[in-house]
Coordinates of C-alpha atoms and ligand atoms in Angstrom, one line a residue:
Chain A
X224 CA 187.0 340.5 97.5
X225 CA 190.6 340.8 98.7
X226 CA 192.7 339.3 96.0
X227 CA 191.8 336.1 94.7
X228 CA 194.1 333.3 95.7
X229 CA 195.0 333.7 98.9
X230 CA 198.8 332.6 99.3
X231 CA 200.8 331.2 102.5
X232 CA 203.8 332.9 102.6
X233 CA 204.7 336.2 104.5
X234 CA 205.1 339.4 102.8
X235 CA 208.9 339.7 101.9
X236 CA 210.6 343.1 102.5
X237 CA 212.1 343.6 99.3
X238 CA 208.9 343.0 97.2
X239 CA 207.0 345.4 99.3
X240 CA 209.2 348.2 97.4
X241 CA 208.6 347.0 94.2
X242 CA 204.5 346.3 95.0
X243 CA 204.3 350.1 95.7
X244 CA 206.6 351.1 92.3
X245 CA 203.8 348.1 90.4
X246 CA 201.3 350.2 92.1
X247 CA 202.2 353.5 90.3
X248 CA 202.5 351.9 86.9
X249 CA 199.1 350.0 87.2
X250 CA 197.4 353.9 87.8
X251 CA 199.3 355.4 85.2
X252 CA 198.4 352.6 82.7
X253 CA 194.4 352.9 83.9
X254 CA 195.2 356.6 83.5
X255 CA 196.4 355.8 79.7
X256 CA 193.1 354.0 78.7
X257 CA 191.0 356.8 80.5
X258 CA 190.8 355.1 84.0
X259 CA 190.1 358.0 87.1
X260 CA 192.4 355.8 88.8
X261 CA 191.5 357.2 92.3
X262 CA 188.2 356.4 91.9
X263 CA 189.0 353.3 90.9
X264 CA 190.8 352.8 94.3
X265 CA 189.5 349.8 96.3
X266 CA 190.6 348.8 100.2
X267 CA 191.7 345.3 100.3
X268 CA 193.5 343.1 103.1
X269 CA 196.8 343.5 101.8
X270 CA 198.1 345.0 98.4
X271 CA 196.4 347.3 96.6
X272 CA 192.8 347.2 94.4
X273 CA 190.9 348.7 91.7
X274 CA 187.9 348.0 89.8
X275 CA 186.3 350.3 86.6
X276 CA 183.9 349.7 84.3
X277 CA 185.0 348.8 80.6
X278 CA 181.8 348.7 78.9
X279 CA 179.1 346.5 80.4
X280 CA 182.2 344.7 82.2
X281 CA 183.6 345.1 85.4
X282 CA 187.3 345.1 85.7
X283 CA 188.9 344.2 89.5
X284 CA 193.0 344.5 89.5
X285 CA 194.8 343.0 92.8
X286 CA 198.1 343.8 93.2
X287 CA 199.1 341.1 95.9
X288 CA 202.1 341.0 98.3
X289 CA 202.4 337.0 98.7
X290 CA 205.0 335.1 98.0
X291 CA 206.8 337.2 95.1
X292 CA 203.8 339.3 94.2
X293 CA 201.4 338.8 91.8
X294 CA 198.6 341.1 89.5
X295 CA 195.7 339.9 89.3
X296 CA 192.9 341.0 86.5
X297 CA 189.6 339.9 86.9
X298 CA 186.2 340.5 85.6
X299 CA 183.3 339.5 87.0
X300 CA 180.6 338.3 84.4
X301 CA 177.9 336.4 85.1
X302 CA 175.4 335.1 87.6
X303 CA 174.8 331.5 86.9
X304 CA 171.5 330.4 85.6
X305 CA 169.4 328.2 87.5
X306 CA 169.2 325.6 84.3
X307 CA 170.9 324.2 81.7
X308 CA 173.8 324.3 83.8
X309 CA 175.6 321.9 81.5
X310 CA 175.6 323.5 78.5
X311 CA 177.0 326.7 79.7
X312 CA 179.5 325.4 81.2
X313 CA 180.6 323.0 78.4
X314 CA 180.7 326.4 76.1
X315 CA 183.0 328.0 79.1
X316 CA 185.8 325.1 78.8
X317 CA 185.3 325.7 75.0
X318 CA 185.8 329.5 74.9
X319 CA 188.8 328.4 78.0
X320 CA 190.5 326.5 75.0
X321 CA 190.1 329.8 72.5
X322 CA 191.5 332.2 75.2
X323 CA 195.0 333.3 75.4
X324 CA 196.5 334.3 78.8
X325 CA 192.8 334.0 80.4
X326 CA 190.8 332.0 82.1
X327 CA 187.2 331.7 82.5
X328 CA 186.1 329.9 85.5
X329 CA 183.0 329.5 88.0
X330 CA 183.5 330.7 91.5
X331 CA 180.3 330.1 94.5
X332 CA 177.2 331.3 91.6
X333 CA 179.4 333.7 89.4
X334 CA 181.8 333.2 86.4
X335 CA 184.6 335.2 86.3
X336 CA 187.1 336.1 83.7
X337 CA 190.7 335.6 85.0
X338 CA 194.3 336.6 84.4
X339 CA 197.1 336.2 86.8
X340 CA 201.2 336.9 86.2
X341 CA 204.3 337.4 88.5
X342 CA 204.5 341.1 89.0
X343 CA 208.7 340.7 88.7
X344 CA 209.1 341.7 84.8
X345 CA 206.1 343.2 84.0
X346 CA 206.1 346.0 82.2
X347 CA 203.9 349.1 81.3
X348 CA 203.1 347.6 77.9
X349 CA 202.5 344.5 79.1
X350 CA 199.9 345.0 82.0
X351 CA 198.5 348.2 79.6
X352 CA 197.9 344.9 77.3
X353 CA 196.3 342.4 79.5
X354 CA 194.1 345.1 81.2
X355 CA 192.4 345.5 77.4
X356 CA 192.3 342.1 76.7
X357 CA 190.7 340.9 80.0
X358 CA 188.3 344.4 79.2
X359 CA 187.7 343.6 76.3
X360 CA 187.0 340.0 76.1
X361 CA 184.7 340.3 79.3
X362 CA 182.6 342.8 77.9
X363 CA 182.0 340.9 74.5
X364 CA 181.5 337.6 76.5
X365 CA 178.9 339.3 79.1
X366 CA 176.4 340.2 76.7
X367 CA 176.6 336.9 74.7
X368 CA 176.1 334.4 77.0
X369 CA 173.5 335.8 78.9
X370 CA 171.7 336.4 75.8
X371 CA 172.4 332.5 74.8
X372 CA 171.7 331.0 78.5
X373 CA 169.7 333.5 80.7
X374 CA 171.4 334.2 84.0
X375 CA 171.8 337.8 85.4
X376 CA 174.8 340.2 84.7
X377 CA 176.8 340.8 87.6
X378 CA 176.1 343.5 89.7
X379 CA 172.8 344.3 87.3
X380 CA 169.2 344.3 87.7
Chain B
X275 CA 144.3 316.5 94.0
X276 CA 146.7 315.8 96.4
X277 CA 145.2 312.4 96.5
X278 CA 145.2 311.9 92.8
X279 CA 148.8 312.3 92.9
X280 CA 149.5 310.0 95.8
X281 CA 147.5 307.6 93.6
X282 CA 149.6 308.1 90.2
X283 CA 150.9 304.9 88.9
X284 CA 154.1 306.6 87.3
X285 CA 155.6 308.4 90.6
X286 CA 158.6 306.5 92.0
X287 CA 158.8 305.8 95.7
X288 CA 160.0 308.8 96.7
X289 CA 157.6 311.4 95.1
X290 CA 155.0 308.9 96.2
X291 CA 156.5 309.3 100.0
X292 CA 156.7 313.3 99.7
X293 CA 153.3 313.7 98.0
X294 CA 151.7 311.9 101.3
X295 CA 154.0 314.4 103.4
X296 CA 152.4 317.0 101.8
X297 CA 148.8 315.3 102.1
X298 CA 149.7 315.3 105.9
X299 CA 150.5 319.2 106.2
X300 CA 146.9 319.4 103.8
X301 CA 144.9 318.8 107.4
X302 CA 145.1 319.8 110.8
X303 CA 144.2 316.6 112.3
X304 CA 146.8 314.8 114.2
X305 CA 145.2 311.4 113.3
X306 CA 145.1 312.0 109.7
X307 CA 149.1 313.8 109.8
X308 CA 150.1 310.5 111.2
X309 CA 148.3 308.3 108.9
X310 CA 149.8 310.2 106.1
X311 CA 152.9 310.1 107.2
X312 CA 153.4 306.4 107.9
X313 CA 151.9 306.0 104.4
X314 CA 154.9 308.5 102.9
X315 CA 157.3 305.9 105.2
X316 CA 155.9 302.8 103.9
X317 CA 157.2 303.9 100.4
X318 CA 160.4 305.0 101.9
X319 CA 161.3 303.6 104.9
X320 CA 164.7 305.1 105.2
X321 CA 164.1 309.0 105.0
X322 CA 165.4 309.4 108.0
X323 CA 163.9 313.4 108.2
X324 CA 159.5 311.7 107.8
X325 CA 160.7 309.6 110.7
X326 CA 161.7 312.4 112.6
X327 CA 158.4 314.7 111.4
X328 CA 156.6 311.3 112.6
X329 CA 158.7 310.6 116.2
X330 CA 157.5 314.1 117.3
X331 CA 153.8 314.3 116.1
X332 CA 153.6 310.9 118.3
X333 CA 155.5 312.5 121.2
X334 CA 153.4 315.9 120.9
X335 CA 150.4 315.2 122.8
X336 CA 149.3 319.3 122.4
X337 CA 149.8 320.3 119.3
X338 CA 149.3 318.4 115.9
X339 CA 151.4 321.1 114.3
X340 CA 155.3 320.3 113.6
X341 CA 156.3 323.1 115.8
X342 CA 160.2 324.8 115.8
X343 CA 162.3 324.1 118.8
X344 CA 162.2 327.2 121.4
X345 CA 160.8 329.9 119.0
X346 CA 161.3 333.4 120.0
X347 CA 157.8 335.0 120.3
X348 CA 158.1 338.8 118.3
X349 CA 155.0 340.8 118.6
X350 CA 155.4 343.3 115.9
X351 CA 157.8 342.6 113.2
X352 CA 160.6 345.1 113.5
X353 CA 161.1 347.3 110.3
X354 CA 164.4 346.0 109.8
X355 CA 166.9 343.2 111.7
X356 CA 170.5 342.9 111.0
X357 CA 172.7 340.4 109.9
X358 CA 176.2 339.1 110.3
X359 CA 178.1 335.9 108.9
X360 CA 178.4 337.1 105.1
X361 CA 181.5 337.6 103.3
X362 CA 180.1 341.5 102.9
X363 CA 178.4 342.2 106.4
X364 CA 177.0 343.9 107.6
X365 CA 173.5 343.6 105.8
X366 CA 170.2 344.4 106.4
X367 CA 167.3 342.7 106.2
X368 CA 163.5 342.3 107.1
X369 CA 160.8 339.3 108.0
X370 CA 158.5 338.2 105.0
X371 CA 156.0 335.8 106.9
X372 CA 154.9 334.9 110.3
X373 CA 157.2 332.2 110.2
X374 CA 159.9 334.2 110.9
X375 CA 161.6 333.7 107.2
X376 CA 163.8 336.9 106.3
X377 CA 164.4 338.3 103.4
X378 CA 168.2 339.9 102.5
X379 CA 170.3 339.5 99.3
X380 CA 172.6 337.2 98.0
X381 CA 175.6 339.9 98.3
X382 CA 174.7 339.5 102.4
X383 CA 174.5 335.9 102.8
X384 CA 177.3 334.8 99.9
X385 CA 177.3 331.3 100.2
X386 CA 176.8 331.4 103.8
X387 CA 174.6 328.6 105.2
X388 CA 173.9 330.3 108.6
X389 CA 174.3 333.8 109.3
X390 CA 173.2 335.7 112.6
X391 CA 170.3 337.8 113.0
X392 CA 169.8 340.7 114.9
X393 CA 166.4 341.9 116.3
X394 CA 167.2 344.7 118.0
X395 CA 165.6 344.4 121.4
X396 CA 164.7 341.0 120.7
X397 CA 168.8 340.3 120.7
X398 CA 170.3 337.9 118.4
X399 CA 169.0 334.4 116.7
X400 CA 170.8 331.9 114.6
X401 CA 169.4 331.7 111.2
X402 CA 169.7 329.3 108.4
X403 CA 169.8 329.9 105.0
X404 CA 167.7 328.2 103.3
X405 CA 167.6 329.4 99.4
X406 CA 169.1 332.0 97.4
X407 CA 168.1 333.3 93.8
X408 CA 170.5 334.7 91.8
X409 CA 168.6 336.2 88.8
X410 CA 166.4 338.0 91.9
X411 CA 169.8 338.6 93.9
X412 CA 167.6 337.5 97.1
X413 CA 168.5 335.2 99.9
X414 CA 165.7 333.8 102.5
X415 CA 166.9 333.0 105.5
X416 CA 164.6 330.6 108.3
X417 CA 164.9 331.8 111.9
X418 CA 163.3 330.7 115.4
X419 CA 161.4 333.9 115.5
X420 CA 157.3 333.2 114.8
X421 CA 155.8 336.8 114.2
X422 CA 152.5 337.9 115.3
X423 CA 151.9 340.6 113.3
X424 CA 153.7 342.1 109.9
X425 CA 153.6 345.8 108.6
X426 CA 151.5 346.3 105.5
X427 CA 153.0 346.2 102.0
X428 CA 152.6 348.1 98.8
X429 CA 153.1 346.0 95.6
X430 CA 156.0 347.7 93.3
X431 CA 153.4 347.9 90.2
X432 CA 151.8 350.4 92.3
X433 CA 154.6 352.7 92.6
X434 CA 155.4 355.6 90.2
X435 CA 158.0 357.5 89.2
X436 CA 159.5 360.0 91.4
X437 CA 156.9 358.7 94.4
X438 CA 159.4 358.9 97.7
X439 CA 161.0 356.0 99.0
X440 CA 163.1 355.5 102.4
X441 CA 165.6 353.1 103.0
X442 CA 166.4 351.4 106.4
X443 CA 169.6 350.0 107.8
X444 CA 170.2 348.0 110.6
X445 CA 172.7 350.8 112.1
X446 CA 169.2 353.0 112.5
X447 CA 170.1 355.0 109.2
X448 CA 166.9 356.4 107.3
X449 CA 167.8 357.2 103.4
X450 CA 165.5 358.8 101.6
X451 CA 165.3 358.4 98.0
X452 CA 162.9 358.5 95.1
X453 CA 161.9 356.1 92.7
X454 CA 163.5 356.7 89.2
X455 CA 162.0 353.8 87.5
X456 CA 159.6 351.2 87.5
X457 CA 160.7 348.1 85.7
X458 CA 158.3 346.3 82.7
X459 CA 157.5 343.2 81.0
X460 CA 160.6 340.6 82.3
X461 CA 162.1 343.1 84.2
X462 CA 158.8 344.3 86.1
X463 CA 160.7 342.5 89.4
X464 CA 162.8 345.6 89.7
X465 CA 162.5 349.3 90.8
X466 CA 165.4 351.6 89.6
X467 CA 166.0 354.3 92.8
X468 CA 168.0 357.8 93.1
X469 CA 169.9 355.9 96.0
X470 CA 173.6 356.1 95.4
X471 CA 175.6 352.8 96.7
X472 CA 178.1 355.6 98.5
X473 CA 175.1 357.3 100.7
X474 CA 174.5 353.3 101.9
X475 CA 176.5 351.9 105.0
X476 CA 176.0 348.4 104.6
X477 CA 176.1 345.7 102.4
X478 CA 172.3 346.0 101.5
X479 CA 168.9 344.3 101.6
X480 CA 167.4 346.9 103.4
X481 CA 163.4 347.3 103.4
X482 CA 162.2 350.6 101.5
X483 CA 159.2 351.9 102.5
X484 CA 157.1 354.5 100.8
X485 CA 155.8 357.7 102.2
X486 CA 153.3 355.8 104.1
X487 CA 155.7 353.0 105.7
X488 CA 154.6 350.8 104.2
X489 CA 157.5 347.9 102.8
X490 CA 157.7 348.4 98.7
X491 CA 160.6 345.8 98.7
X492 CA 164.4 345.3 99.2
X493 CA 167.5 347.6 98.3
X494 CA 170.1 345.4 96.5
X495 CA 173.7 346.5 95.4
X496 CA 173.4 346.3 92.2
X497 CA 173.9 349.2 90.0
X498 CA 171.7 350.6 87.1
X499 CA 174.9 351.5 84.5
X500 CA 172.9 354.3 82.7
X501 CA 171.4 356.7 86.2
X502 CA 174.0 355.3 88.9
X503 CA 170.9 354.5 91.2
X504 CA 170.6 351.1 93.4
X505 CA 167.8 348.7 92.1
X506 CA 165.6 347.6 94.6
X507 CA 163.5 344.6 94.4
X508 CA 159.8 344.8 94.8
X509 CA 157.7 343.2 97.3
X510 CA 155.6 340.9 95.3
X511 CA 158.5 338.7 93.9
X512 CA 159.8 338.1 97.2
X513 CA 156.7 337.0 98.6
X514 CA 156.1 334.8 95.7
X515 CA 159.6 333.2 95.9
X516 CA 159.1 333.1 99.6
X517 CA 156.0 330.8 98.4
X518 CA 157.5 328.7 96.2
X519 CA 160.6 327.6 98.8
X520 CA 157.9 327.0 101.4
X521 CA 156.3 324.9 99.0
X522 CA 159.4 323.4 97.6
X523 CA 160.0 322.6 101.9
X524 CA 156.8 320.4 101.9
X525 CA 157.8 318.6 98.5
X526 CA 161.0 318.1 99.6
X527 CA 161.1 318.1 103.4
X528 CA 164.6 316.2 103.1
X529 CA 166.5 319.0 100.7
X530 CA 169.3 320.7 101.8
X531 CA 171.2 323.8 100.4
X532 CA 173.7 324.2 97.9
X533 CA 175.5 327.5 99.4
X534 CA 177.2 327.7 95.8
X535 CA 174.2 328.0 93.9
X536 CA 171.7 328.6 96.3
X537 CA 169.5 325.5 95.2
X538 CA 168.0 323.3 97.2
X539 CA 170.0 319.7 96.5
X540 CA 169.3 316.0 97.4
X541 CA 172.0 314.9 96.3
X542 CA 174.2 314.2 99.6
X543 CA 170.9 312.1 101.0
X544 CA 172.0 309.4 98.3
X545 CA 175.7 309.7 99.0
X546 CA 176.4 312.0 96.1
X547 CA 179.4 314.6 96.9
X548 CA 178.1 317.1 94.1
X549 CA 175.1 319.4 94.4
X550 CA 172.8 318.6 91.0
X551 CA 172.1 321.6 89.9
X552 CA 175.6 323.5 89.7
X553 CA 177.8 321.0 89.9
X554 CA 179.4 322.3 93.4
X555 CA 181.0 320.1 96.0
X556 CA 178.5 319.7 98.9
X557 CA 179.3 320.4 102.2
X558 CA 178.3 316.9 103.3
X559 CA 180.6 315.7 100.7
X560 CA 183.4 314.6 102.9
X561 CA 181.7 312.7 105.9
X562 CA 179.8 310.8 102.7
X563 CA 182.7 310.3 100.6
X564 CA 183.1 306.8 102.4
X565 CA 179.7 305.7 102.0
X566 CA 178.4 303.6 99.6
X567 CA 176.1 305.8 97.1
X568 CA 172.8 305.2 95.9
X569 CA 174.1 305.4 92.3
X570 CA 170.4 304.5 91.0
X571 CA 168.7 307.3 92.7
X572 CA 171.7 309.4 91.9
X573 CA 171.6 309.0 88.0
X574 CA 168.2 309.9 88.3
X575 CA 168.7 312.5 90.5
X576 CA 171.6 314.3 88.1
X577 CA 169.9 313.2 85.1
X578 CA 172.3 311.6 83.5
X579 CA 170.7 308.8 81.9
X580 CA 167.5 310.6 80.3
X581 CA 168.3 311.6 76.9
X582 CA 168.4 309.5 73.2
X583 CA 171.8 308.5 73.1
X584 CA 174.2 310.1 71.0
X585 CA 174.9 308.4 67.6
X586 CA 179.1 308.9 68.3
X587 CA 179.6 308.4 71.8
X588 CA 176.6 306.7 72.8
X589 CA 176.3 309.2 76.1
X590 CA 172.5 309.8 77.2
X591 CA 173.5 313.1 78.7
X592 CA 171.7 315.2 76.3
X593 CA 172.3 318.0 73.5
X594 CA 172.8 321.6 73.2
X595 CA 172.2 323.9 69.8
X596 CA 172.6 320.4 68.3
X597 CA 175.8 319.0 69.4
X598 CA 176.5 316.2 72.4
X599 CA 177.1 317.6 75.7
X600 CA 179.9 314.6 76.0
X601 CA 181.5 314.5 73.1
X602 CA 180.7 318.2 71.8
X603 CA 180.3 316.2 67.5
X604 CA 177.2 317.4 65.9
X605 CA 173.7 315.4 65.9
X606 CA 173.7 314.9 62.1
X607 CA 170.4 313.7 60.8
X608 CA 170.7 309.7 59.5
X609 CA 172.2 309.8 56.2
X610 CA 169.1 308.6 54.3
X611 CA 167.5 312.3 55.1
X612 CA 170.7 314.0 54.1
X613 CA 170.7 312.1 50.7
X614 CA 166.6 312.7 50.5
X615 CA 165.2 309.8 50.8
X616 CA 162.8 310.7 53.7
X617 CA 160.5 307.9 55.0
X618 CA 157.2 309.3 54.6
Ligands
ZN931 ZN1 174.5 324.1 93.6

């Protein structure tokens, strides 16, 4: 995947500069919570890309160039099971209302957890913060709901 | 038993209708298809797709079967085709019938509804996707090709530990591997391998053989967390699922796909914009927004009206771990059980 939203407008010069200072603080934060950040590398369209596992979750972080330039955390949980479709997703928009600063939603047959800020004003602390709480939360959340309503983990047998 | 069912007072018009379509495909007869089918019409005269099935078995002088428009005639199956059109490609992938129906995953295809095929020598064929299964991570995808002969297979119960496994890819690549584990009890659909996803080119669903050749099953992308080796699905659930769509094809001969969930739907044939399994927007959806749906055969369709009603909202969409699915208040129990007074 090469970011998640795609966006309309152009790269802008002057963002470009501050994408590639972003992209040094994301690796030194994965660094800080024992992230091989090279590894972690991925090639994407435009911007840069990581993903690591935290636990039984998989963690995918976009830095993207449009418009202003955004970071984007994502974890991909679940594939969706092939009943009791309602349920599930009446439990997601409940657990949407408990998050902070997340999102869960459903995207083709997977549900993701998402985060998304403006990279202008972000911080070390901050992204260090939202990187363990999108971690964190994904890899309590995996286990539990396929244990409650079937489906397979993503990227498992 | 087929006629039993046709006979059933409780089936609505359209079961009735599909159960005689899949009387027709019971006998080879052309006499008898046509009977059938004009019986399956009778109960449902505007399914547009048994006209169509009915049209050409009148037109069809030769053959009484329903044949595929221009097939392309393969010989051999080839050990592994090729395909394109998936938000990973390349893939791999491999024929699991005579019919031409391949096998690949659901990382290929995506949510793809056609993707292209390559068959080597044999060039390249449109194919059409036609189900996916998440929980099996495999996609089955219907092509023109009609196959005259397949290559053996060995079931994956049959394989051991550290037995010796190759991988194919469409590119030409050979990867040999071993196996590392043989899954059990609910997870006895999967093979754990030594392949790494780094010494793979493509985006998977490549055929493993075994030291013999012969096709053991289907190399996904998925990881096992604790060895780092790619699990590969065996042989005998993708035949089986291969089955059940073909089956599902004569029940249903009017389904289409859901590319979100890989379901077949129904939905869009009664004007519904939203496939009834996951809830996805159908691609249909906007050349039937206009129309005028067939709310009846809808409701029934999404279920929606099924359920004892729900003592606070009064919704008949059902209950989870005791609590509406509408309003999310809990199903209490009418108060003269809570105070004790049972009726006996
Ligand atoms: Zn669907």
């Amino acid at each position: 995947m090469t970011g998640w939203f795609r966006r309309g407008a152009a790269p802008q010069d002057d963002s470009l500069g501050q994408l590639e200072v972003s992209a040094r603080a994301v690796e030194d934060i994965l660094a800080s919570i024992g992230v091989d950040a090279a590894a972690a590398r991925m090639a994407v369209e435009s911007g840069y890309g990581w993903n690591f596992l935290r636990g039984s979750a998989l963690i995918e972080v976009y830095l993207t160039p449009e418009d202003w330039g955004f970071l984007q955390v994502l974890s991909p949980i679940m594939h969706l099971p092939q009943s009791n479709l309602l349920a599930l997703y009446r439990r997601l928009l409940e657990l949407n209302l408990e998050l902070t600063n997340a999102a869960l939603g459903v995207h083709e047959d997977v549900v993701y957890l998402y985060h998304e800020r403006l990279l202008e004003g972000l911080d070390a602390v901050e992204a260090d913060a939202v990187l363990r709480r999108i971690a964190g939360v994904a890899d309590e959340l995996d286990d539990v709901l396929v244990e409650e309503f079937g489906g397979r983990l993503y990227g498992q047998g | 038993m087929l006629r039993a069912i046709v006979a059933e007072p409780e089936l609505d018009a359209h079961a009735r209708a599909t159960a005689f379509v899949w009387l027709a495909e019971s006998r080879p007869e052309r006499d008898f298809k046509i009977d059938c089918l004009q019986r399956a019409l009778a109960h449902e005269p505007d399914n547009a797709q048994v006209q169509e099935m009915l049209d050409r078995l009148r037109t069809s002088e030769a053959s009484p079967q329903i044949a595929a428009a221009r097939p392309v005639v393969i010989d051999a199956a080839p050990p592994v085709v090729g395909i394109r059109g998936g938000p990973n490609e390349p893939g791999s992938g491999f024929f699991v019938n005579q019919r031409g129906l391949v096998a690949t995953t659901g990382y290929v295809t995506g949510s793809a509804t056609t993707v292209d095929i390559g068959l080597g020598n044999d060039g390249t064929v449109e194919g059409r996707v036609v189900r996916r299964f998440p929980a099996s991570d495999l996609a089955l995808i219907e092509t023109p090709a009609q196959v005259k002969s397949l290559g053996e297979v060995m079931p994956a119960m049959l394989m051991a530990r550290d037995d010796l496994i190759f991988a194919l890819t469409y590119s030409g690549a050979r990867t040999r591997g071993v196996i590392r584990e043989v899954g059990t009890g609910a997870r006895s659909q999967w093979l754990v391998t030594s392949l790494s996803p780094a010494l793979m080119s493509d985006a998977g669903g490549n055929p493993v053989g075994d030291a013999a050749g012969k096709l053991a099953g289907m190399l996904t992308r998925n990881v096992d967390r604790g060895s780092g080796g790619l699990y590969a699905l065996g042989i005998g659930q993708i035949q089986q699922l291969a089955e059940q769509v073909q089956q599902e094809q004569r029940l249903m001969p009017d389904a289409g796909y859901c590319g979100a969930c890989g379901s077949a739907t129904r939905a869009h044939r009664y004007g519904g914009l939203y496939c009834e399994t996951c809830g996805a927007q159908l691609p249909e959806a906007p050349a039937v927004a206009g129309a005028s749906p067939d709310l009846e055969r809808l409701s029934r369709l999404y279920e929606g009206d099924e359920n004892e009603p729900c003592p606070t909202c009064a919704a008949t969409v059902g209950f989870y771990a005791g609590r509406c699915l509408r309003c999310g208040r809990e199903l209490t129990p009418p108060a003269r059980w809570a105070t004790g007074e049972a009726a006996s």
